[in-house]
Coordinates of C-alpha atoms in Angstrom, one line a residue:
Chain A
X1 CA -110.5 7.0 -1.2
X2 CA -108.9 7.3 -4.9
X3 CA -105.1 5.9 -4.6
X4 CA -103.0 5.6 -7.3
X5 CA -99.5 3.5 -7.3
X6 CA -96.9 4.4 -10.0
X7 CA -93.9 2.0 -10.5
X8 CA -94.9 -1.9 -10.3
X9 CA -91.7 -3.4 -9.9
X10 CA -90.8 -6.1 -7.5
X11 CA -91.8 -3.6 -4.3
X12 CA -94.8 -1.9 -6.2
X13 CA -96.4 -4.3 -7.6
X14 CA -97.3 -6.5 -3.9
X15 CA -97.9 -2.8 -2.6
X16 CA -100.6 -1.3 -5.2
X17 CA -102.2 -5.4 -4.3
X18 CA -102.6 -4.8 -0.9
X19 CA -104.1 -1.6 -1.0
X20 CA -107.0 -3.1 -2.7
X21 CA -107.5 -6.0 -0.6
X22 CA -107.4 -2.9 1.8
X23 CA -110.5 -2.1 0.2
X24 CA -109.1 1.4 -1.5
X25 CA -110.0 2.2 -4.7
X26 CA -106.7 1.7 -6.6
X27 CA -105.4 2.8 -10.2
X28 CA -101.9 2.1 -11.8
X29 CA -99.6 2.6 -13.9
X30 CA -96.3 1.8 -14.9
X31 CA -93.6 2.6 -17.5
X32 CA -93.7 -0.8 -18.8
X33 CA -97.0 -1.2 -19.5
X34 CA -97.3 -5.3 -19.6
X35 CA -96.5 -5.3 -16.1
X36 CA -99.4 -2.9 -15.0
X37 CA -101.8 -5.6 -17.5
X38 CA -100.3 -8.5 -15.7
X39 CA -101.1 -6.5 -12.1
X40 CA -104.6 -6.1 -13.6
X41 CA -105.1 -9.7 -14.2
X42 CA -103.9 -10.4 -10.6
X43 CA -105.8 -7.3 -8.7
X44 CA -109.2 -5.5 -9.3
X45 CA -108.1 -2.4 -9.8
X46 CA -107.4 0.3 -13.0
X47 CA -104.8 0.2 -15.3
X48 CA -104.1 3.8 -16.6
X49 CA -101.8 3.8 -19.4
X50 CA -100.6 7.4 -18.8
X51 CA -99.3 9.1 -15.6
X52 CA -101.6 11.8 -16.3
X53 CA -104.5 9.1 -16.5
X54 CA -103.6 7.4 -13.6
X55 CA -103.3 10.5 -11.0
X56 CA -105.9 12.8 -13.0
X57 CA -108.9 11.5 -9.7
X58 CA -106.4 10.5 -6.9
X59 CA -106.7 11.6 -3.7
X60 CA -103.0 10.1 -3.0
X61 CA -100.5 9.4 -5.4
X62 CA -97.8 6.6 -4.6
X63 CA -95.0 6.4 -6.3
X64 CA -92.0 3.6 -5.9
X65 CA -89.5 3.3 -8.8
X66 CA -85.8 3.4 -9.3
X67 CA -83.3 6.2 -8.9
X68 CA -83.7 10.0 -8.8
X69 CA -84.2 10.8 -12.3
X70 CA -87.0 7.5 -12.5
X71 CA -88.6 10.0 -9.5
X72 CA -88.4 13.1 -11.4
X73 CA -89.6 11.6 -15.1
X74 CA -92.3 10.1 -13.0
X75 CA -93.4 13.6 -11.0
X76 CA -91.7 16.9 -12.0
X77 CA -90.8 16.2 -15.5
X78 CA -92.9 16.9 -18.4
X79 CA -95.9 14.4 -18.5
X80 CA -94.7 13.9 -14.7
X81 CA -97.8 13.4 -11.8
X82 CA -97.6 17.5 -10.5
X83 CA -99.1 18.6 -13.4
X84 CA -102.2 16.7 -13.5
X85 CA -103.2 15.6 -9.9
X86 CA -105.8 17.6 -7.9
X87 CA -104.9 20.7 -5.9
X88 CA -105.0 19.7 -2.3
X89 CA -103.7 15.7 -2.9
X90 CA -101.1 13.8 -1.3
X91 CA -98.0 12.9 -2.9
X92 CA -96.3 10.1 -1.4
X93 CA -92.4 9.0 -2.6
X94 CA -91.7 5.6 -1.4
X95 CA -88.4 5.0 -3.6
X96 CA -85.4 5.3 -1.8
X97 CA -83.5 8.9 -3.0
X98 CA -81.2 11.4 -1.8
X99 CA -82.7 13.7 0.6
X100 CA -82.2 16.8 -1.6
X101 CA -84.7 15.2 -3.8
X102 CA -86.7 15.1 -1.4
X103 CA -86.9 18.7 -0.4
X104 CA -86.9 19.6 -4.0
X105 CA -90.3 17.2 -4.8
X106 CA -91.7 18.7 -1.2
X107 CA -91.3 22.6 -3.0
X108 CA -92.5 21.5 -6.6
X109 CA -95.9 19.8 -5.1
X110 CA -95.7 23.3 -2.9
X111 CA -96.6 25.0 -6.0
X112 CA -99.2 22.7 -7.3
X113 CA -101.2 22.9 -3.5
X114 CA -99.7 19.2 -3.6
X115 CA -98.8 17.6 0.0
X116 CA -95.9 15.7 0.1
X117 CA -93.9 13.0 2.1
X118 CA -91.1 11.0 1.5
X119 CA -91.5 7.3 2.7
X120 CA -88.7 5.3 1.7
X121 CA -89.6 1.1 3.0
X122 CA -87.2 -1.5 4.2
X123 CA -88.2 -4.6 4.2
X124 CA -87.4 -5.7 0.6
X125 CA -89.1 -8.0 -1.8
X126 CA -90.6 -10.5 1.1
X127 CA -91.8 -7.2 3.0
X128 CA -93.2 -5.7 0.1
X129 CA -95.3 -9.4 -0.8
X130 CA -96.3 -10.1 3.0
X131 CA -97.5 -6.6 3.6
X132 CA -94.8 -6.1 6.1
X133 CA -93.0 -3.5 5.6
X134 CA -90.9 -0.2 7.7
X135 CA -92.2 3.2 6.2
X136 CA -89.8 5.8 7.2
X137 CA -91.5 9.3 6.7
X138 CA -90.4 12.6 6.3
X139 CA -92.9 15.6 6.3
X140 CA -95.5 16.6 8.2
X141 CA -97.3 15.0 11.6
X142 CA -101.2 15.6 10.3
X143 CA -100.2 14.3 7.0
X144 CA -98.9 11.3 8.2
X145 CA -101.4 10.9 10.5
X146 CA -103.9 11.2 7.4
X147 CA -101.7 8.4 5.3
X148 CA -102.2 5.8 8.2
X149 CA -105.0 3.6 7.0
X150 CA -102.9 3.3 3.3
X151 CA -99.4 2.4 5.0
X152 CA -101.0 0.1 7.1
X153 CA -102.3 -1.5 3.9
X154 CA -98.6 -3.3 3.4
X155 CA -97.0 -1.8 6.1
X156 CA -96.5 -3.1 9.7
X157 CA -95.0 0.4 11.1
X158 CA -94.5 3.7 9.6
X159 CA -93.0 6.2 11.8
X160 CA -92.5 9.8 11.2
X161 CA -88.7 10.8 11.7
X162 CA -89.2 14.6 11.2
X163 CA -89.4 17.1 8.3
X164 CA -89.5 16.1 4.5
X165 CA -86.3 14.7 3.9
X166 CA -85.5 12.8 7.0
X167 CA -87.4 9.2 6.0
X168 CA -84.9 9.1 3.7
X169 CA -81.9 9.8 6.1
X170 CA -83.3 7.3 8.1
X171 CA -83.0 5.0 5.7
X172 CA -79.3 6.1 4.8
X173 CA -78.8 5.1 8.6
X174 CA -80.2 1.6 7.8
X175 CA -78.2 0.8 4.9
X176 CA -74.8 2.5 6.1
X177 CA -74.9 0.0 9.3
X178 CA -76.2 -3.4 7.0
X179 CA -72.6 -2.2 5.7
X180 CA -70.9 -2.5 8.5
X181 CA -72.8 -5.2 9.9
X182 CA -72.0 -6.9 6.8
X183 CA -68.2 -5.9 6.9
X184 CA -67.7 -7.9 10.4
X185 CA -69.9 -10.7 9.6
X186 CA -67.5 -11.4 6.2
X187 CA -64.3 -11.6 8.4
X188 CA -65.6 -13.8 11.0
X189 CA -67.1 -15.6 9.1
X190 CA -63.8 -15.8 6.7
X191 CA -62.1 -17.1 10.1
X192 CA -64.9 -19.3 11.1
X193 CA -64.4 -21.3 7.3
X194 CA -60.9 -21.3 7.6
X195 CA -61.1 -22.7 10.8
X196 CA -63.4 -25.7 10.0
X197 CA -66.1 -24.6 12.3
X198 CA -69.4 -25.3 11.2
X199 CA -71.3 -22.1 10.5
X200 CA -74.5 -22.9 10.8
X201 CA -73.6 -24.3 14.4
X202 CA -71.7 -20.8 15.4
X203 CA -74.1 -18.7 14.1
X204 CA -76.9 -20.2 16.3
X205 CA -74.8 -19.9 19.3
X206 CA -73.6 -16.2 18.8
X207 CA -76.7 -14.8 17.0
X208 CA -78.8 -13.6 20.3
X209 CA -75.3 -12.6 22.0
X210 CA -73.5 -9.2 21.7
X211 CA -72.8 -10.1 18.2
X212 CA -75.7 -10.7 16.8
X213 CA -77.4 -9.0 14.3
X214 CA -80.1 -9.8 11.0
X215 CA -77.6 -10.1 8.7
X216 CA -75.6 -13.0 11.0
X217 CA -79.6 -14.7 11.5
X218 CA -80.4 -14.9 8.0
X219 CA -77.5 -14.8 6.1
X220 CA -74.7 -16.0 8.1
X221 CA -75.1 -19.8 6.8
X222 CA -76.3 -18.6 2.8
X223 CA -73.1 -16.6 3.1
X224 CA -70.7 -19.2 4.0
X225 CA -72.3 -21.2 1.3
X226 CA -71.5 -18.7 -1.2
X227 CA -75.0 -18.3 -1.9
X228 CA -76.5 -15.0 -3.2
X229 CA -79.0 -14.6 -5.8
X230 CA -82.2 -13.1 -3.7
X231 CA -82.4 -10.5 -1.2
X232 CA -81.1 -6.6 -1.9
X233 CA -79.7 -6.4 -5.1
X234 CA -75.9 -4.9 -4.5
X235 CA -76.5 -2.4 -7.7
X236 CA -79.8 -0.9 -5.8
X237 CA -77.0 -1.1 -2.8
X238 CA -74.6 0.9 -4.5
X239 CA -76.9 3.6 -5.1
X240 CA -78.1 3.7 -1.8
X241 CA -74.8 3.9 -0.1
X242 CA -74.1 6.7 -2.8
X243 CA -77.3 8.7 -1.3
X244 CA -75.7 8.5 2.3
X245 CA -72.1 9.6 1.4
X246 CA -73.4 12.5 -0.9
X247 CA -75.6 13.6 2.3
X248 CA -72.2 13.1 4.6
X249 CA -70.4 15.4 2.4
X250 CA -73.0 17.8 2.3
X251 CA -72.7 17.7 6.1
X252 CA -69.4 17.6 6.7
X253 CA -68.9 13.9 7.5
X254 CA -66.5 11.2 6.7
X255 CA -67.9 7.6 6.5
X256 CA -64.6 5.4 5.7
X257 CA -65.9 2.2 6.2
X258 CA -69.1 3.3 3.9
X259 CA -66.5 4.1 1.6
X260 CA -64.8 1.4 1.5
X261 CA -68.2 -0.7 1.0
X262 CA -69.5 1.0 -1.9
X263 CA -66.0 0.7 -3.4
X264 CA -66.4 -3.2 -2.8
X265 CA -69.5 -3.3 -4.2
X266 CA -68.7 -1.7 -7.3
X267 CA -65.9 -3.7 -8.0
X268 CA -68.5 -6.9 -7.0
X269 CA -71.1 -5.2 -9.4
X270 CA -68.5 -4.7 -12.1
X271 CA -67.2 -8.7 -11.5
X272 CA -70.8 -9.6 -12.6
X273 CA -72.2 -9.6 -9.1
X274 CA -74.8 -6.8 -9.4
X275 CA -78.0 -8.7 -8.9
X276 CA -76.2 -10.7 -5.9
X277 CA -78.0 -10.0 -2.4
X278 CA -76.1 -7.5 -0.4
X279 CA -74.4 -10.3 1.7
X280 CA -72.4 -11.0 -1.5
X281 CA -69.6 -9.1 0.5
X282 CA -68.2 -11.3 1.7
X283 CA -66.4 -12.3 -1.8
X284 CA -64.9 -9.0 -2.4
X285 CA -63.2 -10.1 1.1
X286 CA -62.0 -13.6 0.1
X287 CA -60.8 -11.8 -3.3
X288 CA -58.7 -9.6 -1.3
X289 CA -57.0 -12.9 0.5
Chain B
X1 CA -68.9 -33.5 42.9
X2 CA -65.9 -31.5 43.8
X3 CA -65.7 -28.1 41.6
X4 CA -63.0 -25.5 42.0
X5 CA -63.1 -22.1 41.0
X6 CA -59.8 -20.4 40.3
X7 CA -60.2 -16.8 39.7
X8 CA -63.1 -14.4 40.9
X9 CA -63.4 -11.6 38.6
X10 CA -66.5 -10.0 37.7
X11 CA -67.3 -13.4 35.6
X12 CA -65.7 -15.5 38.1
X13 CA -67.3 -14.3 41.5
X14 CA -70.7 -15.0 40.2
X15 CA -70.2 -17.7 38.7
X16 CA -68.2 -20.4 41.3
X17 CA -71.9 -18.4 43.4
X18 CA -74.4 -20.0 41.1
X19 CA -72.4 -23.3 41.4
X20 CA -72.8 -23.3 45.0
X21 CA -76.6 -22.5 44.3
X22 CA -76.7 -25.5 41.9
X23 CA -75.5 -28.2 45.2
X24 CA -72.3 -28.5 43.9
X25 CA -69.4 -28.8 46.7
X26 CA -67.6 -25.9 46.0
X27 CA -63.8 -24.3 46.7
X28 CA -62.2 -21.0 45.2
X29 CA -59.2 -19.4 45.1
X30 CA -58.5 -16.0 44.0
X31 CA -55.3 -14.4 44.0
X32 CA -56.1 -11.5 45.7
X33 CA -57.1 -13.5 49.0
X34 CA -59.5 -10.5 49.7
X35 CA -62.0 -11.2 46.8
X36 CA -62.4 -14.9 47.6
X37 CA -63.0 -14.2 51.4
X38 CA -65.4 -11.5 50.6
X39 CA -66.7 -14.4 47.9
X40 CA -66.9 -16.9 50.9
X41 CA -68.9 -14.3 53.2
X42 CA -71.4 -14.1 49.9
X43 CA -72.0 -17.4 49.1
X44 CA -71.5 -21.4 51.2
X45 CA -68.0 -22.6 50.3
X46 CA -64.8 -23.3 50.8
X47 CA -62.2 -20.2 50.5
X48 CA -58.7 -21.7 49.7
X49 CA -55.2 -20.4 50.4
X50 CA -53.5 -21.6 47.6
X51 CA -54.0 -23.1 44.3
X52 CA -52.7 -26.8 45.5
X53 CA -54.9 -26.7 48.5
X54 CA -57.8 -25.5 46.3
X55 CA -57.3 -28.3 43.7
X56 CA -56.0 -31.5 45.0
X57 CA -59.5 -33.0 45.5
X58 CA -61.3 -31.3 42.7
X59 CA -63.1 -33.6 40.3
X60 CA -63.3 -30.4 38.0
X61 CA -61.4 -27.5 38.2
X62 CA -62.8 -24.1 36.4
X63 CA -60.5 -21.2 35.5
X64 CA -61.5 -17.6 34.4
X65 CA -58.9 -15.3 34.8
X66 CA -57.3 -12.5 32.4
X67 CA -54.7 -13.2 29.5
X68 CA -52.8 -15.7 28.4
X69 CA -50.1 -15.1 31.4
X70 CA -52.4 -15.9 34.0
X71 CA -54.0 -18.9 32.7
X72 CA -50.4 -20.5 32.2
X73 CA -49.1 -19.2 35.8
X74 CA -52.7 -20.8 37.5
X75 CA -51.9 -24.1 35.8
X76 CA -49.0 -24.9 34.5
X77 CA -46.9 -22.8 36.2
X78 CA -44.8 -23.6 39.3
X79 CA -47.7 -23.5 41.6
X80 CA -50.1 -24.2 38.6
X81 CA -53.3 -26.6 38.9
X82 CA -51.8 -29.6 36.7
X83 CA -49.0 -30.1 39.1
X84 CA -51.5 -30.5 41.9
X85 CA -54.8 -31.9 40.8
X86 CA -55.6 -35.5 40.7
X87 CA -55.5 -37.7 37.7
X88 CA -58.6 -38.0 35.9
X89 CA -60.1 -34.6 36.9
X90 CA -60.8 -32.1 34.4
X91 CA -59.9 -28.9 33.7
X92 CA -61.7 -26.3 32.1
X93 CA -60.6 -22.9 30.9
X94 CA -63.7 -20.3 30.5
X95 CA -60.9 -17.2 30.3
X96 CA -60.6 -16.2 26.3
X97 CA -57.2 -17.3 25.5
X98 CA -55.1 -17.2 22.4
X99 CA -56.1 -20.9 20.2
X100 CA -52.6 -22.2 20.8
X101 CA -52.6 -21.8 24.2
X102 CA -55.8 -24.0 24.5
X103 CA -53.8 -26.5 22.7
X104 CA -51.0 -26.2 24.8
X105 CA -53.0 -26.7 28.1
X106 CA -54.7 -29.6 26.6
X107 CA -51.1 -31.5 26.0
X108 CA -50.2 -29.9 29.3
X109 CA -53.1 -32.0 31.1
X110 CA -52.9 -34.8 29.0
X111 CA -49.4 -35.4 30.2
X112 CA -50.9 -35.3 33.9
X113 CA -53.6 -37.4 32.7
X114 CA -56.0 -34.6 33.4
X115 CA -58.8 -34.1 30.6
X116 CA -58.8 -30.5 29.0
X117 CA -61.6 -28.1 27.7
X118 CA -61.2 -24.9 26.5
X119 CA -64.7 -22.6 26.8
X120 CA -65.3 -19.3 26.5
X121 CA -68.3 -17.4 27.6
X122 CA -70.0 -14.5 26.1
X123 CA -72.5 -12.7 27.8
X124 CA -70.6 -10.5 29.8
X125 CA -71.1 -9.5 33.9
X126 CA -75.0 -9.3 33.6
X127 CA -74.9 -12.7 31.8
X128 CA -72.3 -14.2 34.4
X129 CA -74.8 -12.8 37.5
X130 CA -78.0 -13.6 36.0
X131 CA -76.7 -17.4 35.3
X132 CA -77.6 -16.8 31.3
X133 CA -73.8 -17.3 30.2
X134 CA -73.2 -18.8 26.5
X135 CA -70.4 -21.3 26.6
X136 CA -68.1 -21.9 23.3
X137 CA -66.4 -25.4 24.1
X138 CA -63.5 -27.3 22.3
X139 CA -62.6 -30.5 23.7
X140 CA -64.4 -34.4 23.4
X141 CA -68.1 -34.8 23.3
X142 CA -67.9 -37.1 26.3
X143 CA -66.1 -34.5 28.3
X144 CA -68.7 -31.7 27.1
X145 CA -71.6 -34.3 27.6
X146 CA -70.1 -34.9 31.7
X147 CA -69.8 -31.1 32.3
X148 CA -73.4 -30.2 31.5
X149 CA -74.2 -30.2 35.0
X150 CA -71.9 -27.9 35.5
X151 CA -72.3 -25.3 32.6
X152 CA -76.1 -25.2 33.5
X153 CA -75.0 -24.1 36.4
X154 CA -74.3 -20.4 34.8
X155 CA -75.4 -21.0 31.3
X156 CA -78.1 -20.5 29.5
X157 CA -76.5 -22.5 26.1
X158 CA -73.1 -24.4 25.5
X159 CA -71.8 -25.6 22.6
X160 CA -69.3 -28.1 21.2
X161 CA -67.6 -26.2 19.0
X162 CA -65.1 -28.6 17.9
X163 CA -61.8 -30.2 19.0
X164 CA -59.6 -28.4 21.5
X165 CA -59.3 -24.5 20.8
X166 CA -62.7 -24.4 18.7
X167 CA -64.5 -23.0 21.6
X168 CA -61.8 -20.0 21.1
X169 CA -62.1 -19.5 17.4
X170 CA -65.7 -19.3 17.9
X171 CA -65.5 -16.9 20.6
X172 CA -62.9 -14.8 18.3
X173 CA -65.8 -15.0 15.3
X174 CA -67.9 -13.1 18.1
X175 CA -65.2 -10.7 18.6
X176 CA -64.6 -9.6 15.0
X177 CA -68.4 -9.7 14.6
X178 CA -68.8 -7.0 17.2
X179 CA -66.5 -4.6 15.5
X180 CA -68.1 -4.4 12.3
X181 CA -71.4 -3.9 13.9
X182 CA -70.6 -1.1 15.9
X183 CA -68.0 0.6 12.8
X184 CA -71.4 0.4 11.2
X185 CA -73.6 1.6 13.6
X186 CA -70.9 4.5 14.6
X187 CA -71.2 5.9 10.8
X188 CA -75.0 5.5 11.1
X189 CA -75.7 7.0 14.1
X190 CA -73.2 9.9 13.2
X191 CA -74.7 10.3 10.3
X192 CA -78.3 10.6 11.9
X193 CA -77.2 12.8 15.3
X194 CA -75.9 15.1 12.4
X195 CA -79.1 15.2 10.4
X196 CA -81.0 15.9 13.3
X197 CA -82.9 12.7 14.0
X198 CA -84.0 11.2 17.1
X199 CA -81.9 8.3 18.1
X200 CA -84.4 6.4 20.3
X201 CA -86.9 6.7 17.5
X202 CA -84.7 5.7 14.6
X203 CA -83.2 2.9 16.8
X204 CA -86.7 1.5 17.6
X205 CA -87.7 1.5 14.1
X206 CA -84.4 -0.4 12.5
X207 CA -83.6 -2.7 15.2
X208 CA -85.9 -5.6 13.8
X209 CA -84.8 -5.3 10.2
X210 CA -82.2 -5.9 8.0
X211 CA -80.1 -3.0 9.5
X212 CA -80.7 -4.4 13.3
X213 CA -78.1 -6.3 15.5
X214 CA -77.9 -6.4 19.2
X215 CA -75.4 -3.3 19.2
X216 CA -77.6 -1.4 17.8
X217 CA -80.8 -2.2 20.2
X218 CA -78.6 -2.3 23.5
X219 CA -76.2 0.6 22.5
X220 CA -77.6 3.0 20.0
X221 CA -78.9 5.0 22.6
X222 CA -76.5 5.6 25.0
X223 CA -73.4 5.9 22.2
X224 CA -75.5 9.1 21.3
X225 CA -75.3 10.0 24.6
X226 CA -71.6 9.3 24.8
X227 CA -72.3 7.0 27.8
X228 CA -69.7 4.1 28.1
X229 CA -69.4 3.4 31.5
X230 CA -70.6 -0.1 31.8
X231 CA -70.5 -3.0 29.2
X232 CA -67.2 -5.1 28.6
X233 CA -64.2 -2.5 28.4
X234 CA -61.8 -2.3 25.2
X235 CA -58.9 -3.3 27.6
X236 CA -60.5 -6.7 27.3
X237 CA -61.7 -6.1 23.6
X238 CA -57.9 -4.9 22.7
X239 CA -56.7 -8.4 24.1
X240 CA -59.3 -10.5 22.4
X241 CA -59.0 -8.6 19.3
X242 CA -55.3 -9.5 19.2
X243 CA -55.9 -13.2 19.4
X244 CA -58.0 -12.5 16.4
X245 CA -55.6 -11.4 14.2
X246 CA -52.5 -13.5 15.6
X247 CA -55.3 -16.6 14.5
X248 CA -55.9 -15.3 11.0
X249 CA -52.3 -14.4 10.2
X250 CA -51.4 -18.4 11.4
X251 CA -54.0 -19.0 9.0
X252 CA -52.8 -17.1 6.0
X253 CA -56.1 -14.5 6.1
X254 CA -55.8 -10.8 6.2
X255 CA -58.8 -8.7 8.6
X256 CA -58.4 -5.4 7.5
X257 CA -61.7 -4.5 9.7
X258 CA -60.5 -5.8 11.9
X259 CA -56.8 -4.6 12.3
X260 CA -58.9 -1.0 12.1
X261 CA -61.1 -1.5 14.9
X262 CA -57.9 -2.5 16.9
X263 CA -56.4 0.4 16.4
X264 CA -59.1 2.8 16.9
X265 CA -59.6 0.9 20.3
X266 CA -55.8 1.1 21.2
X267 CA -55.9 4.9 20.4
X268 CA -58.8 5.5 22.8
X269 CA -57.5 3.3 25.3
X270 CA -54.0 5.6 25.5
X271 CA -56.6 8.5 25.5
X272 CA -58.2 7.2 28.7
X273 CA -60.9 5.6 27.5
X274 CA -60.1 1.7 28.5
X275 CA -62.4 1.3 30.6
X276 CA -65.4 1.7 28.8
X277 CA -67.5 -0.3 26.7
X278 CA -66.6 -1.5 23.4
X279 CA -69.9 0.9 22.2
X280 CA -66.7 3.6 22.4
X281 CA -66.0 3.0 18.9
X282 CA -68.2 5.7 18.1
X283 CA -65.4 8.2 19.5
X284 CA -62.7 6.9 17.3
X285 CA -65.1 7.9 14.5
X286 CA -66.1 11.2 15.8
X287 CA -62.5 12.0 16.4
X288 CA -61.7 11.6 13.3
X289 CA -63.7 14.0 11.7

């Protein structure tokens, strides 16, 4: 099987390698085009240096960049993947975007006889490199039936959560409660500090208990430290979060905490904290002591 | 060794049992003299009329009773424990108290040359039955280091925390912890039921990540199902909540999260709801919509 990955970034690039220790037949591509020569050095597989070189013979199309538009340039726009991939191949969208993009990519491969799923990953970076990532997926059951041997490639599950569209609310869910999760952790953490407690020491106790969580396992100690450059990126956070309260308005919701998160985060980003990990929170709380 | 149990609650009843279970000599004493007969038909011990009579030849006495109020009226009130039992016997507090008061008991026993611990438990009913109980301790190593037998009694972990009162800033750190987590996964899960996702399935496939926390695998469910009969009531969460703040506003630090979650949880409380588990959040949320 022909697969083709666009977008080598930090989650690409360890995603398009697995797939050909998976033994597929890979090609890739990628705006910057050092990074799809370096991938080449480190993976037997193609380096196409156009979109429409890359996708021209695939029988599925990955893609995993940035924001919407990075989505859009890379599929709908002009020299985008829909207008040179094969009628009747799969176009898989593992970025993380709103879920009207979704439906709007879903329509456009419509027209090209394209089949499409949305696929957004958590995970992050380490998940990406040890092939152990979530794949939420949006779109239809004999589809992703079909993708299984490639997500399986770097992924540990994928599960379908319903029509095109609803990966990516799934993954709204996911980052709306590391927000929250997040939110707690800062204050009690804030009182555990203030206290004298020793973190590390209170977070082993409490983590299995009722309030435990990920975030309190790995990054209740780095946290306290004041330690933050790895993990989620708060500026990849930002837009996230902005994906989940665009889809509450457009159903009718109010998320005030979620507010109030993204708010902290953009004053964190605009402090200089924008590549921090997304436990970097707990500053915009000891600022506001 | 002598071990008393004063106060048989839903942690207390089970608890002073698994001590029996454990060979210890055993006498309670519950206020309502009903409960610690019908605790005496349960389990082999000694039932005791009063608190002197239950604590004059008590090597250790154990206390877990509501607020602040009752601790104080059990010991160093008229009738309390201090007054009664023997010099050199320890007491240990498992109810979750206020820090000060903690302190205050300590200097209370102190001056009846009675050794003090303060330790609160998390865990809940099931842990309390089930023997699995994690303890929060603030008091002397040596003291913590003598009462093992004890705690293992009903514990699956304890933990020096610190001096006197650390075992209840630690327990508060839980406290605050659990609000954030379920704010977050109230927003979440709203924003899913709305979108049309299936809970279960979106629960299973986040719990282990970056999003996951122990709310989230034990609740998610059954907050979508608006089913809070069961857990550890907001009544209690409301009272431990306030100890919370009280703490951070002696130290100088502002909890806005947390002064939110306490409201939200006083406003369903007056609506009826506090009795149910703190997993009610989510009603606060959808109320406000």
């Amino acid at each position: 099987m022909k697969v083709t990955f666009l977008g080598l970034g930090v989650m690409g690039f360890p995603m398009a390698g697995h797939l050909t220790k998976a033994g597929f037949d890979v090609t890739v591509f990628n705006r910057t085009h050092a990074k799809a020569v370096a991938w080449g050095e480190a993976f037997s597989g193609h380096v196409a240096s156009t979109v429409q070189e890359a996708v021209c013979e695939a029988d599925v199309v990955l893609l995993c960049v940035g924001n919407d538009d990075d989505v859009r340039s890379m599929t709908t726009g002009k020299s985008g993947a829909l207008h040179s991939m094969k009628a009747g191949a799969i176009l898989v969208d593992h970025t993380t975007t709103s879920a009207s993009l979704a439906e709007e990519l879903s329509q456009a491969a419509q027209s090209h006889s394209i089949r499409f799923m949305d696929a957004p990953v958590s995970g992050g970076q380490a998940g990406a490199e040890n092939g152990v990532l979530t794949i939420m997926c949006g779109g239809d059951q004999a589809l992703f039936d079909e993708l299984q041997p490639v997500f399986s490639a770097y992924g540990k599950s994928s599960v379908l959560m319903g029509a095109v569209g609803q990966g990516q609310r799934a993954k709204m869910v996911n980052q709306i409660c590391i927000g929250g999760v997040l939110s707690g952790l800062s204050e009690g953490l804030l009182l555990a500090e203030k206290s004298g407690l020793d973190i590390a020491t209170v977070v082993d106790c409490l983590k299995h208990g009722a309030a435990g969580s990920w975030q309190m396992e790995n990054r209740g100690v780095t946290m306290s430290q004041d330690k933050f450059d790895f993990g989620f990126a708060i500026d990849w956070m930002i837009k996230d979060l902005g994906f989940c309260l665009d889809e509450a308005e457009r159903q009718g919701l109010t998320l005030p905490l979620t507010e109030k998160v993204i708010a902290q985060y953009r004053q964190l980003s605009a402090q200089g904290d924008n590549r921090m990990d997304t436990s970097v929170l707990i500053r915009a709380l000891r600022r506001e002591q």
